[in-house]
PDB file of C-alpha atoms in Angstrom:
ATOM      1  CA  MET A  29      -0.181   0.129  -0.103  1.00 66.00           C
ATOM      2  CA  VAL A  30       1.451   3.566  -0.992  1.00 73.00           C
ATOM      3  CA  ASN A  31       1.090   6.690   0.919  1.00 77.00           C
ATOM      4  CA  PHE A  32      -1.865   8.918   0.013  1.00 83.00           C
ATOM      5  CA  LYS A  33       0.120  11.552  -1.889  1.00 84.00           C
ATOM      6  CA  GLU A  34       1.350   8.612  -4.332  1.00 80.00           C
ATOM      7  CA  LEU A  35      -2.192   7.186  -4.327  1.00 81.00           C
ATOM      8  CA  LYS A  36      -3.705  10.335  -5.526  1.00 86.00           C
ATOM      9  CA  PHE A  37      -1.247  10.671  -8.233  1.00 82.00           C
ATOM     10  CA  ARG A  38      -1.938   7.239  -9.313  1.00 82.00           C
ATOM     11  CA  ILE A  39      -5.643   7.941  -9.266  1.00 85.00           C
ATOM     12  CA  ARG A  40      -5.180  11.133 -11.348  1.00 87.00           C
ATOM     13  CA  ASP A  41      -2.903   9.262 -14.134  1.00 85.00           C
ATOM     14  CA  PHE A  42      -4.556   5.495 -14.135  1.00 86.00           C
ATOM     15  CA  LEU A  43      -7.896   5.843 -12.984  1.00 87.00           C
ATOM     16  CA  ARG A  44     -10.396   5.896 -15.882  1.00 88.00           C
ATOM     17  CA  PHE A  45     -12.886   3.754 -17.449  1.00 90.00           C
ATOM     18  CA  ASP A  46     -12.309   3.055 -21.345  1.00 90.00           C
ATOM     19  CA  GLN A  47     -15.524   2.792 -23.639  1.00 93.00           C
ATOM     20  CA  LYS A  48     -15.436  -1.143 -23.691  1.00 92.00           C
ATOM     21  CA  GLU A  49     -15.901  -1.048 -19.916  1.00 91.00           C
ATOM     22  CA  LEU A  50     -18.312   1.427 -19.815  1.00 92.00           C
ATOM     23  CA  PHE A  51     -20.422  -0.231 -22.210  1.00 93.00           C
ATOM     24  CA  ASN A  52     -20.041  -3.598 -20.335  1.00 92.00           C
ATOM     25  CA  LEU A  53     -20.988  -1.866 -17.018  1.00 91.00           C
ATOM     26  CA  LEU A  54     -24.041  -0.842 -18.909  1.00 93.00           C
ATOM     27  CA  LEU A  55     -24.985  -4.003 -20.019  1.00 93.00           C
ATOM     28  CA  ILE A  56     -24.341  -5.515 -16.613  1.00 92.00           C
ATOM     29  CA  SER A  57     -26.561  -3.166 -15.207  1.00 92.00           C
ATOM     30  CA  LEU A  58     -29.468  -3.467 -17.454  1.00 93.00           C
ATOM     31  CA  ALA A  59     -29.219  -7.301 -16.721  1.00 92.00           C
ATOM     32  CA  ALA A  60     -29.299  -6.873 -13.245  1.00 91.00           C
ATOM     33  CA  ALA A  61     -32.118  -4.492 -13.416  1.00 91.00           C
ATOM     34  CA  PHE A  62     -34.270  -6.975 -15.363  1.00 91.00           C
ATOM     35  CA  ILE A  63     -33.217  -9.808 -12.939  1.00 90.00           C
ATOM     36  CA  PHE A  64     -34.237  -7.830  -9.819  1.00 89.00           C
ATOM     37  CA  SER A  65     -37.265  -6.184 -11.494  1.00 87.00           C
ATOM     38  CA  PHE A  66     -38.544  -9.444 -13.049  1.00 83.00           C
ATOM     39  CA  ASN A  67     -41.653 -10.140 -10.887  1.00 81.00           C
ATOM     40  CA  ASP A  68     -42.367  -6.297 -10.756  1.00 79.00           C
ATOM     41  CA  TRP A  69     -44.355  -5.803 -14.126  1.00 75.00           C
ATOM     42  CA  GLY A  70     -47.793  -5.418 -12.639  1.00 64.00           C
ATOM     43  CA  ALA A  71     -49.599  -6.891  -9.838  1.00 60.00           C
ATOM     44  CA  GLN A  72     -51.508  -9.441 -10.989  1.00 72.00           C
ATOM     45  CA  THR A  73     -51.547  -8.852 -14.988  1.00 74.00           C
ATOM     46  CA  PHE A  74     -48.790  -7.781 -17.213  1.00 77.00           C
ATOM     47  CA  ASN A  75     -48.416  -4.071 -17.224  1.00 75.00           C
ATOM     48  CA  LEU A  76     -45.749  -2.706 -19.318  1.00 82.00           C
ATOM     49  CA  ALA A  77     -45.830   1.067 -18.091  1.00 81.00           C
ATOM     50  CA  THR A  78     -45.170  -0.360 -14.633  1.00 82.00           C
ATOM     51  CA  GLY A  79     -42.522  -2.471 -15.728  1.00 83.00           C
ATOM     52  CA  LEU A  80     -40.803  -0.208 -17.709  1.00 88.00           C
ATOM     53  CA  THR A  81     -40.597   2.395 -15.118  1.00 88.00           C
ATOM     54  CA  ASN A  82     -39.596  -0.260 -12.222  1.00 87.00           C
ATOM     55  CA  LEU A  83     -36.907  -1.277 -15.060  1.00 90.00           C
ATOM     56  CA  PHE A  84     -35.652   2.250 -15.382  1.00 93.00           C
ATOM     57  CA  LEU A  85     -35.018   2.655 -11.495  1.00 92.00           C
ATOM     58  CA  LEU A  86     -33.358  -0.254 -11.023  1.00 92.00           C
ATOM     59  CA  PHE A  87     -31.176   0.306 -13.887  1.00 95.00           C
ATOM     60  CA  ILE A  88     -30.281   3.719 -12.551  1.00 95.00           C
ATOM     61  CA  ALA A  89     -29.788   1.769  -8.957  1.00 94.00           C
ATOM     62  CA  SER A  90     -27.569  -0.718 -10.478  1.00 94.00           C
ATOM     63  CA  ILE A  91     -25.431   1.855 -12.701  1.00 95.00           C
ATOM     64  CA  ILE A  92     -24.574   3.694  -8.994  1.00 94.00           C
ATOM     65  CA  ILE A  93     -23.641   0.088  -7.305  1.00 94.00           C
ATOM     66  CA  VAL A  94     -21.721  -1.231 -10.082  1.00 93.00           C
ATOM     67  CA  LEU A  95     -19.766   1.978 -10.615  1.00 93.00           C
ATOM     68  CA  PHE A  96     -19.373   2.524  -7.131  1.00 95.00           C
ATOM     69  CA  ARG A  97     -17.766  -1.382  -6.942  1.00 93.00           C
ATOM     70  CA  PHE A  98     -15.636  -1.297  -9.878  1.00 93.00           C
ATOM     71  CA  THR A  99     -14.198   2.387  -8.953  1.00 93.00           C
ATOM     72  CA  LEU A 100     -13.206   1.195  -5.281  1.00 94.00           C
ATOM     73  CA  GLN A 101     -11.836  -1.648  -6.788  1.00 93.00           C
ATOM     74  CA  LYS A 102      -9.572   0.330  -9.105  1.00 92.00           C
ATOM     75  CA  ILE A 103      -8.654   2.228  -6.986  1.00 92.00           C
ATOM     76  CA  TYR A 104      -7.250  -0.396  -4.242  1.00 92.00           C
ATOM     77  CA  ALA A 105      -5.665  -2.279  -7.377  1.00 89.00           C
ATOM     78  CA  LEU A 106      -3.885   1.396  -8.068  1.00 87.00           C
ATOM     79  CA  SER A 107      -2.665   1.419  -4.127  1.00 86.00           C
ATOM     80  CA  LEU A 108      -1.198  -1.796  -4.521  1.00 83.00           C
ATOM     81  CA  GLY A 109       0.531  -1.184  -8.047  1.00 81.00           C
ATOM     82  CA  TYR A 110      -1.824  -2.756 -10.373  1.00 85.00           C
ATOM     83  CA  LYS A 111      -4.294  -1.634 -13.299  1.00 87.00           C
ATOM     84  CA  ALA A 112      -7.493  -3.251 -13.112  1.00 89.00           C
ATOM     85  CA  THR A 113     -10.046  -3.740 -16.026  1.00 90.00           C
ATOM     86  CA  PHE A 114     -13.438  -4.858 -15.938  1.00 88.00           C
ATOM     87  CA  GLY A 115     -14.137  -7.971 -18.183  1.00 88.00           C
ATOM     88  CA  ILE A 116     -17.786  -9.163 -18.788  1.00 90.00           C
ATOM     89  CA  TRP A 117     -18.704 -12.569 -18.357  1.00 89.00           C
ATOM     90  CA  TYR A 118     -21.185 -13.327 -20.914  1.00 90.00           C
ATOM     91  CA  ASN A 119     -21.881 -17.144 -20.006  1.00 91.00           C
ATOM     92  CA  GLY A 120     -22.570 -15.938 -16.600  1.00 90.00           C
ATOM     93  CA  LEU A 121     -24.976 -13.213 -17.690  1.00 90.00           C
ATOM     94  CA  LEU A 122     -26.783 -15.989 -19.633  1.00 91.00           C
ATOM     95  CA  TYR A 123     -26.713 -18.303 -16.623  1.00 92.00           C
ATOM     96  CA  SER A 124     -28.162 -15.230 -14.616  1.00 90.00           C
ATOM     97  CA  LEU A 125     -31.238 -14.944 -17.114  1.00 89.00           C
ATOM     98  CA  ILE A 126     -31.493 -18.592 -17.426  1.00 92.00           C
ATOM     99  CA  ILE A 127     -32.244 -18.910 -13.446  1.00 92.00           C
ATOM    100  CA  VAL A 128     -34.255 -15.944 -13.041  1.00 90.00           C
ATOM    101  CA  PHE A 129     -36.528 -17.394 -15.613  1.00 87.00           C
ATOM    102  CA  PHE A 130     -36.690 -20.761 -14.298  1.00 90.00           C
ATOM    103  CA  THR A 131     -37.180 -19.655 -11.120  1.00 88.00           C
ATOM    104  CA  LEU A 132     -39.686 -17.209 -11.758  1.00 83.00           C
ATOM    105  CA  GLY A 133     -37.577 -14.521 -10.363  1.00 82.00           C
ATOM    106  CA  ARG A 134     -37.438 -15.887  -6.677  1.00 85.00           C
ATOM    107  CA  LEU A 135     -33.674 -16.415  -6.948  1.00 86.00           C
ATOM    108  CA  PRO A 136     -32.136 -13.231  -8.580  1.00 86.00           C
ATOM    109  CA  LEU A 137     -28.734 -13.935  -9.053  1.00 84.00           C
ATOM    110  CA  ILE A 138     -25.861 -11.872 -10.841  1.00 85.00           C
ATOM    111  CA  MET A 139     -22.742 -13.439 -12.320  1.00 84.00           C
ATOM    112  CA  MET A 140     -21.420 -10.190 -14.098  1.00 82.00           C
ATOM    113  CA  GLY A 141     -17.779 -10.531 -14.633  1.00 83.00           C
ATOM    114  CA  LYS A 142     -14.423 -10.522 -13.495  1.00 84.00           C
ATOM    115  CA  LEU A 143     -11.212  -8.158 -12.623  1.00 84.00           C
ATOM    116  CA  ASP A 144      -8.497  -8.028 -14.727  1.00 85.00           C
ATOM    117  CA  LEU A 145      -5.268  -7.081 -13.748  1.00 84.00           C
ATOM    118  CA  LYS A 146      -2.401  -5.623 -15.204  1.00 81.00           C
ATOM    119  CA  PHE A 147       0.990  -5.556 -13.158  1.00 78.00           C
ATOM    120  CA  LEU A 148       2.279  -1.935 -13.316  1.00 76.00           C
ATOM    121  CA  SER A 149       6.282  -2.132 -12.860  1.00 65.00           C
ATOM    122  CA  LYS A 150       7.079   1.204 -13.005  1.00 63.00           C
ATOM    123  CA  GLN A 151       4.494   1.759 -10.309  1.00 55.00           C
ATOM    124  CA  ARG A 152       5.938  -1.196  -7.845  1.00 54.00           C
ATOM    125  CA  ILE A 153       9.933  -0.428  -7.659  1.00 57.00           C
ATOM    126  CA  GLY A 154      11.097  -0.636  -4.347  1.00 57.00           C
ATOM    127  CA  GLU A 155       8.115  -2.726  -3.230  1.00 57.00           C
ATOM    128  CA  LYS A 156       9.192  -5.801  -1.049  1.00 60.00           C
ATOM    129  CA  ARG A 157       7.941  -8.517  -3.634  1.00 58.00           C
ATOM    130  CA  TYR A 158       8.402  -7.352  -6.953  1.00 61.00           C
ATOM    131  CA  GLY A 159       5.939  -9.528  -8.751  1.00 64.00           C
ATOM    132  CA  PHE A 160       2.579 -10.991  -9.454  1.00 71.00           C
ATOM    133  CA  SER A 161       1.035 -11.858  -5.846  1.00 75.00           C
ATOM    134  CA  TYR A 162      -2.210 -14.143  -5.749  1.00 82.00           C
ATOM    135  CA  VAL A 163      -2.515 -12.687  -2.642  1.00 84.00           C
ATOM    136  CA  GLN A 164      -3.172  -9.464  -3.054  1.00 82.00           C
ATOM    137  CA  ASN A 165      -4.880 -10.428  -6.185  1.00 83.00           C
ATOM    138  CA  ALA A 166      -7.473 -11.829  -3.797  1.00 87.00           C
ATOM    139  CA  TYR A 167      -7.623  -8.887  -1.568  1.00 87.00           C
ATOM    140  CA  MET A 168      -8.750  -6.779  -4.752  1.00 86.00           C
ATOM    141  CA  GLU A 169     -11.374  -9.221  -5.363  1.00 86.00           C
ATOM    142  CA  ILE A 170     -12.412  -9.192  -1.655  1.00 91.00           C
ATOM    143  CA  VAL A 171     -12.745  -5.211  -1.924  1.00 92.00           C
ATOM    144  CA  GLY A 172     -15.833  -5.933  -4.655  1.00 89.00           C
ATOM    145  CA  PRO A 173     -18.226  -7.513  -1.743  1.00 91.00           C
ATOM    146  CA  PHE A 174     -17.187  -4.861   0.777  1.00 95.00           C
ATOM    147  CA  ALA A 175     -17.944  -1.975  -1.491  1.00 94.00           C
ATOM    148  CA  ASN A 176     -21.264  -3.395  -2.218  1.00 92.00           C
ATOM    149  CA  LEU A 177     -21.900  -3.328   1.742  1.00 94.00           C
ATOM    150  CA  LEU A 178     -20.738   0.040   2.049  1.00 95.00           C
ATOM    151  CA  ILE A 179     -23.113   1.686  -0.630  1.00 94.00           C
ATOM    152  CA  ALA A 180     -25.703  -0.615   1.085  1.00 93.00           C
ATOM    153  CA  ILE A 181     -25.371   1.610   4.182  1.00 94.00           C
ATOM    154  CA  PRO A 182     -26.685   4.745   2.627  1.00 94.00           C
ATOM    155  CA  PHE A 183     -29.441   2.785   0.492  1.00 93.00           C
ATOM    156  CA  ALA A 184     -30.604   1.171   3.894  1.00 92.00           C
ATOM    157  CA  ILE A 185     -30.824   4.742   5.747  1.00 93.00           C
ATOM    158  CA  PHE A 186     -32.889   5.953   2.822  1.00 93.00           C
ATOM    159  CA  SER A 187     -34.924   2.977   2.680  1.00 92.00           C
ATOM    160  CA  LEU A 188     -35.819   3.454   6.318  1.00 92.00           C
ATOM    161  CA  ALA A 189     -36.273   6.863   5.954  1.00 93.00           C
ATOM    162  CA  PHE A 190     -38.832   6.673   2.746  1.00 91.00           C
ATOM    163  CA  PRO A 191     -40.433   3.091   3.384  1.00 89.00           C
ATOM    164  CA  GLN A 192     -42.848   3.123   0.544  1.00 89.00           C
ATOM    165  CA  SER A 193     -40.130   3.496  -1.794  1.00 88.00           C
ATOM    166  CA  TYR A 194     -39.584   0.935  -4.726  1.00 87.00           C
ATOM    167  CA  PHE A 195     -35.926   2.716  -5.814  1.00 90.00           C
ATOM    168  CA  PHE A 196     -34.436   2.366  -2.374  1.00 91.00           C
ATOM    169  CA  ALA A 197     -35.777  -0.846  -1.242  1.00 88.00           C
ATOM    170  CA  ASN A 198     -34.998  -2.640  -4.495  1.00 88.00           C
ATOM    171  CA  ALA A 199     -31.777  -1.062  -4.612  1.00 89.00           C
ATOM    172  CA  LEU A 200     -30.597  -2.336  -1.290  1.00 87.00           C
ATOM    173  CA  GLN A 201     -31.920  -5.808  -2.608  1.00 86.00           C
ATOM    174  CA  ILE A 202     -29.386  -5.494  -5.306  1.00 84.00           C
TER     175      ILE A 202
END
């Protein structure tokens, strides 16, 4: 882990989402919104307007959650001397959609993608272990669930403050 000044410069120089990553994140967000709004397309009968409204609200929530998660993972990777990029797992996305259809929306499971790491050798000069570390790789992956817990805190607070809000209740579920 580097000091705060060095991390600030690494963030300035290396923290970016390229177009492919942004497209993949939007695709994952759309799939997550569909999976979590699967049963909310009308009370007893199908209602397109209600379904699209719920899909849009959950799409916004999932964009916030996914961007927060991968931004924190990228920042932590930069602090350890790696450049992280998001890669989508299309088979996992297809499996998630199949599972939500077979369980009729009772098991909303998202298998979204992976974190690809590139070793920034210039940023790691002087480190104790100069090489790719599987332990550090595991730490970078663990940051993702912790980021989800961090983003869940404001959603939980707003869900308690506004108990009738569809957005906050389902964003907390995501």
